XYZ file of C-alpha atoms in Angstrom:
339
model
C 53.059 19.074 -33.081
C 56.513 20.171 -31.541
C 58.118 17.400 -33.655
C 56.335 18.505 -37.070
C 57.172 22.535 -35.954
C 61.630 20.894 -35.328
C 61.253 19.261 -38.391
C 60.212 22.194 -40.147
C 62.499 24.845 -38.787
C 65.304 22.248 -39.387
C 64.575 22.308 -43.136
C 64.171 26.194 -43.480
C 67.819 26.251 -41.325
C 69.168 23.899 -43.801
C 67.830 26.148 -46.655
C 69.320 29.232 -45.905
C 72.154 27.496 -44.440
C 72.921 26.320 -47.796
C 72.000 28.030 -50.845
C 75.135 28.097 -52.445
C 75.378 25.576 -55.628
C 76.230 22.060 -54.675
C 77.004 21.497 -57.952
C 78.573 23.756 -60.867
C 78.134 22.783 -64.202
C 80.752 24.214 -66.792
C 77.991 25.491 -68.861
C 73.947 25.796 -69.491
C 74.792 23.704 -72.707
C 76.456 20.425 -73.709
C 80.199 20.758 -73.617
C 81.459 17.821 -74.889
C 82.342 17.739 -79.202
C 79.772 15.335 -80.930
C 82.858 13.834 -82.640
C 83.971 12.793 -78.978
C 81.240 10.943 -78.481
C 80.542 8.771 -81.692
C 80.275 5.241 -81.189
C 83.626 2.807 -81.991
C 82.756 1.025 -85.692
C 83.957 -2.188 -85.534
C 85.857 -2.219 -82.294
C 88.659 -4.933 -81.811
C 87.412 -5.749 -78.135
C 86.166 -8.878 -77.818
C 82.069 -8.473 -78.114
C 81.320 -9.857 -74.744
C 83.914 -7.192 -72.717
C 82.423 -4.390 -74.951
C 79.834 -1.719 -72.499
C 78.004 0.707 -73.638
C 79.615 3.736 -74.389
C 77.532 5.900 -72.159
C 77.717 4.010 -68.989
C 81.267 6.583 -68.164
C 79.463 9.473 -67.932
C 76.318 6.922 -65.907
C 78.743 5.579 -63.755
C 79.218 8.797 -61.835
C 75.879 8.801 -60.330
C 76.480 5.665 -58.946
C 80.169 6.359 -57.577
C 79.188 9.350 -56.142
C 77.864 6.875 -53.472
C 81.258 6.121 -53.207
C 82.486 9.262 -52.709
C 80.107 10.602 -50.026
C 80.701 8.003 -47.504
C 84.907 8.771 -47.990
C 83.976 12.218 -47.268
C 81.890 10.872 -44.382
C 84.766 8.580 -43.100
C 87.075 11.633 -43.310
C 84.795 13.935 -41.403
C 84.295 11.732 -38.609
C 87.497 10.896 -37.579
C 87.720 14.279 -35.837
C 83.799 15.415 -36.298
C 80.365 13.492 -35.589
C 77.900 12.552 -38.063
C 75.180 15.180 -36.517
C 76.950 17.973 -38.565
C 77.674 16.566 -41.872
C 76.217 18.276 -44.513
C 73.937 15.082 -45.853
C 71.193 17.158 -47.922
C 74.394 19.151 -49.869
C 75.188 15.738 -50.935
C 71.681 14.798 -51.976
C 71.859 17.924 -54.235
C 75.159 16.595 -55.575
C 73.940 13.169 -56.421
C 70.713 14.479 -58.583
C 72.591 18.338 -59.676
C 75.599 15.790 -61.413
C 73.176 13.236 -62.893
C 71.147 16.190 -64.639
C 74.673 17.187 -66.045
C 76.093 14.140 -67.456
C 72.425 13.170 -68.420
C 72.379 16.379 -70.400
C 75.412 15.625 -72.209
C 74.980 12.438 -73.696
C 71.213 12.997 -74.207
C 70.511 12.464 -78.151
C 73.922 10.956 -78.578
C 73.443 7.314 -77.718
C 70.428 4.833 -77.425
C 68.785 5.418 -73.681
C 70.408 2.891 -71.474
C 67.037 2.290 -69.676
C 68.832 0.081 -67.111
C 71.314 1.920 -65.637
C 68.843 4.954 -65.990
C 66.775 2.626 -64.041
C 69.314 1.552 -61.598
C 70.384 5.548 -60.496
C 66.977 6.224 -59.845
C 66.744 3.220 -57.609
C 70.311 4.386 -55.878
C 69.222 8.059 -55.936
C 66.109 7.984 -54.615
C 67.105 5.451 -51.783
C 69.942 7.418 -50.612
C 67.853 10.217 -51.072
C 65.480 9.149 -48.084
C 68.703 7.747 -45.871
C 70.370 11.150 -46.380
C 66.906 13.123 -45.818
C 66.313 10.903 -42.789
C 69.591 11.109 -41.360
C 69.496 15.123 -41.734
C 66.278 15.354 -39.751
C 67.127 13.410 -36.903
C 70.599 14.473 -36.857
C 68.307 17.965 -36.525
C 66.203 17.373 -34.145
C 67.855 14.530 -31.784
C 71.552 14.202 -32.674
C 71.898 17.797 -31.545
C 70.747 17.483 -28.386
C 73.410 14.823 -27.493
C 76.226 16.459 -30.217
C 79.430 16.442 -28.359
C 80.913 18.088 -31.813
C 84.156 15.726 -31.947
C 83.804 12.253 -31.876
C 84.741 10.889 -28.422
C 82.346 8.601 -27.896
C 83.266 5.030 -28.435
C 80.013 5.172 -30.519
C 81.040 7.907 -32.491
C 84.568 6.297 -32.800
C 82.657 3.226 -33.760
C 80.849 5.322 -36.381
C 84.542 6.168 -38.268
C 86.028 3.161 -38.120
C 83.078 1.737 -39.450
C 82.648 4.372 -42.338
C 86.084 4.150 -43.170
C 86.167 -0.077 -43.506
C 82.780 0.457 -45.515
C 84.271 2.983 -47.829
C 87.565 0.522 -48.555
C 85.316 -2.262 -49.307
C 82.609 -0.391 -51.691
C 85.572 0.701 -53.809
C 85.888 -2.718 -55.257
C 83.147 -4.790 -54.196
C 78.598 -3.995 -54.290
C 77.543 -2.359 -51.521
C 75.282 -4.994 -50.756
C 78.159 -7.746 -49.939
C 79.119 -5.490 -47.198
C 79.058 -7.585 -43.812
C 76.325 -5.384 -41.510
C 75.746 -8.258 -39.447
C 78.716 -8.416 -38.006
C 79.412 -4.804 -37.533
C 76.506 -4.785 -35.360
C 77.551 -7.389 -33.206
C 80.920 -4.926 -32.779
C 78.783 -2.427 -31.532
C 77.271 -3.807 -28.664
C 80.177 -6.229 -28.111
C 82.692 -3.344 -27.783
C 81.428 -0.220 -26.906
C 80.745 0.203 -23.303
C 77.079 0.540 -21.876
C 78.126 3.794 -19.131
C 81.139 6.167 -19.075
C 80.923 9.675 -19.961
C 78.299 11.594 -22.197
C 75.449 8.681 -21.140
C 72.538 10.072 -23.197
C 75.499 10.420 -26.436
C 76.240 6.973 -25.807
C 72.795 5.725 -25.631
C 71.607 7.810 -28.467
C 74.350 6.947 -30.755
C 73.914 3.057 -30.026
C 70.506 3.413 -31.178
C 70.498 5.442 -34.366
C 73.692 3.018 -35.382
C 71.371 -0.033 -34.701
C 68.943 1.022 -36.773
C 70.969 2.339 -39.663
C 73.170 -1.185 -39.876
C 70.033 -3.253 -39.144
C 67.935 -1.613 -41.712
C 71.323 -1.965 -44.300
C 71.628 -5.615 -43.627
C 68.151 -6.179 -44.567
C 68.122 -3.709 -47.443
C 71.184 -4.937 -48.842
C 70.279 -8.793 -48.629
C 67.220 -7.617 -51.520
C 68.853 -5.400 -52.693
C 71.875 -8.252 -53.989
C 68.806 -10.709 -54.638
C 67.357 -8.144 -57.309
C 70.380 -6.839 -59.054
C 71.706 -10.570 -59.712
C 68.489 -11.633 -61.345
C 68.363 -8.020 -63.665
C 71.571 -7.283 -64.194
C 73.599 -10.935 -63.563
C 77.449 -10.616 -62.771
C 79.459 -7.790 -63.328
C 82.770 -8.626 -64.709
C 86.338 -7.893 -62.488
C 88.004 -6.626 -65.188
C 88.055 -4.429 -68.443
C 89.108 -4.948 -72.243
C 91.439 -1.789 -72.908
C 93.158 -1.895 -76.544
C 96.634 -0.345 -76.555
C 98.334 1.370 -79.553
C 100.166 -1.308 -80.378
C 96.672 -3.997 -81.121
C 97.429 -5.525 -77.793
C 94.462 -6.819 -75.941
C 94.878 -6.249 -71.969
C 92.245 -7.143 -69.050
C 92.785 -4.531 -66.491
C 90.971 -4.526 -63.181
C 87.777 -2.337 -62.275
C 86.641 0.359 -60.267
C 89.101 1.958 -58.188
C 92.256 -0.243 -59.733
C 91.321 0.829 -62.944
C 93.036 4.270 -62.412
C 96.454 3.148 -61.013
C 96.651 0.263 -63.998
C 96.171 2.449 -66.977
C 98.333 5.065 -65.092
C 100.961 2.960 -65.354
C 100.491 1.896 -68.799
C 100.723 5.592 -69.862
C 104.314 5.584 -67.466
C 105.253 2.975 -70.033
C 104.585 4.699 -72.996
C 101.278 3.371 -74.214
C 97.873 5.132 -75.654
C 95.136 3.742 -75.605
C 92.853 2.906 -78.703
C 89.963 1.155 -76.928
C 88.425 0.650 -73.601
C 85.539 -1.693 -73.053
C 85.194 -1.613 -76.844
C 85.367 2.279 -76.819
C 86.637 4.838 -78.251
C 84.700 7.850 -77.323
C 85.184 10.151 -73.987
C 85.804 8.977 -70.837
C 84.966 10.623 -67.651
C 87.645 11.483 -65.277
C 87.465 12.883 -61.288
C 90.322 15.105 -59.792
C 90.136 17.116 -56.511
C 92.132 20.578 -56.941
C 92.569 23.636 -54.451
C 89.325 25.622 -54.091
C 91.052 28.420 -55.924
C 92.572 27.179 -58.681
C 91.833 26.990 -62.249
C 89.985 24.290 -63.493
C 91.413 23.586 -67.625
C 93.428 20.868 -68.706
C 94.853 20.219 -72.092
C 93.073 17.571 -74.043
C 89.828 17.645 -71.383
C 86.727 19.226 -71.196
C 85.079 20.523 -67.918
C 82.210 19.131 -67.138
C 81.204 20.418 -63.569
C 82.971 21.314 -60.010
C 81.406 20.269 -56.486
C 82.735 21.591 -53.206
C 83.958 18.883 -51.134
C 81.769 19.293 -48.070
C 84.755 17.454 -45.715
C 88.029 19.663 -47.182
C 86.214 23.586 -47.641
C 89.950 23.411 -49.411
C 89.500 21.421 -52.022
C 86.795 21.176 -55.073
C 86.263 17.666 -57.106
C 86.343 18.744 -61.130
C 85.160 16.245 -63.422
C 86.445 16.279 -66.871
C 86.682 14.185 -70.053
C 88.834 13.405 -72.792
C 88.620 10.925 -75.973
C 89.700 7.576 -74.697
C 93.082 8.034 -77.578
C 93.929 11.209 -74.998
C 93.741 9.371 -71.654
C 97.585 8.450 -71.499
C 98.530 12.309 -72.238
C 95.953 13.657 -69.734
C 97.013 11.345 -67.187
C 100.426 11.772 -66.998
C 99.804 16.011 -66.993
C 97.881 15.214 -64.012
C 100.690 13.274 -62.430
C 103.077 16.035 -63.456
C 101.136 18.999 -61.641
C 100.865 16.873 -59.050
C 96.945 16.623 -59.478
C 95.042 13.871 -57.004
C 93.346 11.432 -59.912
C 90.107 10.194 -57.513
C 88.430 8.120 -60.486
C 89.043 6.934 -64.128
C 85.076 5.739 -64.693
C 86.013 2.768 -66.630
C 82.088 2.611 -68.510
């Protein structure tokens, strides 16, 4: 009974703790011009490096799982994990998907199977992050030392932090758990100050990179047999015909960057044509148009109260110019969502 009547008065805390909007979206309606998102006809890219034109806006869903853990790693090299906002993020993951959902709806076929695969992300991460915020509630507080100094709650960043640089270019599910584990007990002390924080920490971490290790291991089993391998790299068609094979995920941004330093455009990437969704993070207080981009939405970043993450897009034939205004205000580029 006292557990159910915690668990409770954690949620309604959480509630009025956090009513503001997680997510902003630029508008009630679609943003984006229909002519910015017609599909390429007859697109030079080679057929098997073409992806479905949609799968930009998709993607962000899915890298948002990204992006939450770097804020985590962040906050917990001077904070521990039992204040991190974890349900604001929730809200983030599910507020954004409605938004890019409700701009492409009607435009393009319905790509059941990454539909599919954010549900299977969301909701998962959905119950860790729910999970997490009750116990960190109810139990983490008692032990909360507010900055991490604990070897355990040292552990915790470092940890984060390696995860984060290896989820950037690589599944989740490849992480190595296992041995991370083994670090744990193998290098964190069993006494020293804050005993119960120690203790308490060594045991929630168990079970979080236990549970992971398992999860992961079906998780990798099931998306090889639906989805088969992804490829490294991406067609992009420069203005010239040229046929280049960039690298994914978080190179992608820093390789086309540097195109548009040379002096290219682009005229196709994986096959398209159509918008592509770009991240930046900008001071809480500034303004958030660019030339040749529309606003989609702006989050908060829970870790930096300073800073807010806008997402924008642009016709792929814009990205060079876009890019290289960002570099010249000095604008932090966190993703180019290469479809």
């Amino acid at each position: 009974m006292l557990t159910l009547c915690s668990l409770g008065l954690s949620m309604i805390t959480f509630f009025f703790k956090n009513r503001q909007p997680s997510t902003i979206p630029a508008s009630k309606d679609p943003v984006i011009p229909k002519t910015w998102l017609e599909t390429t006809k007859n697109p030079v890219t080679p057929a098997k490096d073409i992806r479905p034109a949609d799968q930009t806006f998709l993607t962000f869903p899915e890298w948002f799982l990204v992006f939450s853990p770097e804020e985590q790693a962040n906050y917990f090299k001077q904070h521990t994990a039992t204040s991190f906002p974890y349900m604001k993020h929730t809200a983030q993951i599910w507020k954004s998907y409605r938004i890019v959902n409700q701009q492409i709806k009607g435009n393009f076929p319905t790509n059941w199977g990454y539909h599919f695969m954010i549900w299977v992300i969301g909701v998962s991460t959905t119950v860790e992050y729910t999970l997490k915020s009750c116990y960190e509630t109810i139990v983490g507080r008692l032990t909360d030392t507010k900055l991490a100094i604990t070897e355990e709650d040292q552990f915790n960043a470092r940890f984060t932090q390696d995860y984060v640089d290896f989820i950037k270019d690589r599944p989740w599910y490849e992480f190595d758990f296992k041995s991370r584990l083994k670090d744990l007990w193998k290098n964190t002390s069993f006494s020293g100050p804050h005993f119960f924080r120690k203790w308490e920490r060594k045991y929630i971490l168990t079970s979080e990179l236990s549970i992971k290790y398992v999860y992961g291991k079906l998780i990798g089993i099931g998306t090889k047999q639906v989805y088969g391998q992804a490829l490294p790299t991406t067609a992009v068609v420069l203005d010239d015909d040229s046929l280049h094979y960039l690298p994914r995920y978080n190179k992608f941004a820093p390789a086309v960057l540097a195109l548009a330093q040379k002096g290219h455009s682009f005229k196709e990437i994986a096959g398209n044509n159509s918008a592509i969704l770009i991240t930046v993070w900008v001071p809480a207080g500034n303004g958030t148009g660019f030339d040749n981009a529309i606003t989609l939405f702006v989050q908060p970043i829970s870790s930096a109260p300073s800073m807010k993450r806008v997402a924008i897009a642009t016709p792929v034939s814009s990205l060079s110019e876009v890019l290289l205004q960002l570099e010249k205000e000095h604008i932090q580029v966190e993703h180019v969502f290469d479809f």
